[in-house]
Amino acid sequence: MAGFMDSINKGFATINVKTSNLMESTKLKTAISGRENDIASIMKTIGETVYINRTNFSMDMVSALIGEIEQKYREIEDFRGQLAQLEANEKNILGNSGGQGTEAKIFCMQCGAPNRIGGRFCEKCGTKLAE
Ligand SMILES: [Zn+2]
């Protein structure tokens, strides 16, 4: 009976992890594309500033804008790191007990068990795996 409850709890944990990871990764992806849009619009402003001041342009006129872009790229890098962390966590929680959380897996169509890529048959139930 304990095994049954364990598998139910694990099922819920899996769903919770998937749902909260999905929300979190959607949030991060939205934040990344927001920064990318910001960068594109700052780039445009820099271009306009260069053009408008083409007869007396100096880098000082755009150094603050360049600083903003650098800041936004740092933020994007940070968000990407958080995304990678989320994916690694998800893989660990969803049952790669071998501690090889970053290794790619192929999932059995029959029982859902994660298998090594390249394996021909499911390690758990023996079903032939997709190529
Ligand atoms: Zn299987």
PDB file of N, CA, C and O and ligand atoms in Angstrom, residues 108 110-111 122 124-125 127, ligand 1:
ATOM      1  N   CYS A 108       9.804   5.942 -22.716  1.00  0.00           N
ATOM      2  CA  CYS A 108       9.092   4.777 -23.225  1.00  0.00           C
ATOM      3  C   CYS A 108       7.639   5.149 -23.545  1.00  0.00           C
ATOM      4  O   CYS A 108       6.962   5.773 -22.736  1.00  0.00           O
ATOM      5  N   GLN A 110       5.265   3.106 -23.825  1.00  0.00           N
ATOM      6  CA  GLN A 110       4.379   2.197 -23.099  1.00  0.00           C
ATOM      7  C   GLN A 110       4.238   2.594 -21.631  1.00  0.00           C
ATOM      8  O   GLN A 110       3.135   2.795 -21.147  1.00  0.00           O
ATOM      9  N   CYS A 111       5.360   2.739 -20.909  1.00  0.00           N
ATOM     10  CA  CYS A 111       5.287   2.954 -19.461  1.00  0.00           C
ATOM     11  C   CYS A 111       5.812   4.323 -19.041  1.00  0.00           C
ATOM     12  O   CYS A 111       5.681   4.709 -17.888  1.00  0.00           O
ATOM     13  N   CYS A 122      12.954  -0.651 -23.672  1.00  0.00           N
ATOM     14  CA  CYS A 122      12.756   0.023 -22.392  1.00  0.00           C
ATOM     15  C   CYS A 122      13.414  -0.782 -21.270  1.00  0.00           C
ATOM     16  O   CYS A 122      13.208  -1.994 -21.161  1.00  0.00           O
ATOM     17  N   LYS A 124      12.673  -0.653 -18.262  1.00  0.00           N
ATOM     18  CA  LYS A 124      11.706  -1.008 -17.238  1.00  0.00           C
ATOM     19  C   LYS A 124      10.739  -2.086 -17.712  1.00  0.00           C
ATOM     20  O   LYS A 124      10.540  -3.070 -17.029  1.00  0.00           O
ATOM     21  N   CYS A 125      10.149  -1.884 -18.902  1.00  0.00           N
ATOM     22  CA  CYS A 125       9.093  -2.818 -19.324  1.00  0.00           C
ATOM     23  C   CYS A 125       9.461  -3.612 -20.573  1.00  0.00           C
ATOM     24  O   CYS A 125       8.730  -4.512 -20.958  1.00  0.00           O
ATOM     25  N   THR A 127       9.520  -2.760 -23.686  1.00  0.00           N
ATOM     26  CA  THR A 127       8.914  -2.346 -24.967  1.00  0.00           C
ATOM     27  C   THR A 127       9.992  -1.783 -25.894  1.00  0.00           C
ATOM     28  O   THR A 127      10.916  -1.106 -25.429  1.00  0.00           O
TER      29      THR A 127
HETATM   30 ZN    ZN B   1       8.614   0.968 -20.714  1.00  0.00          ZN
END
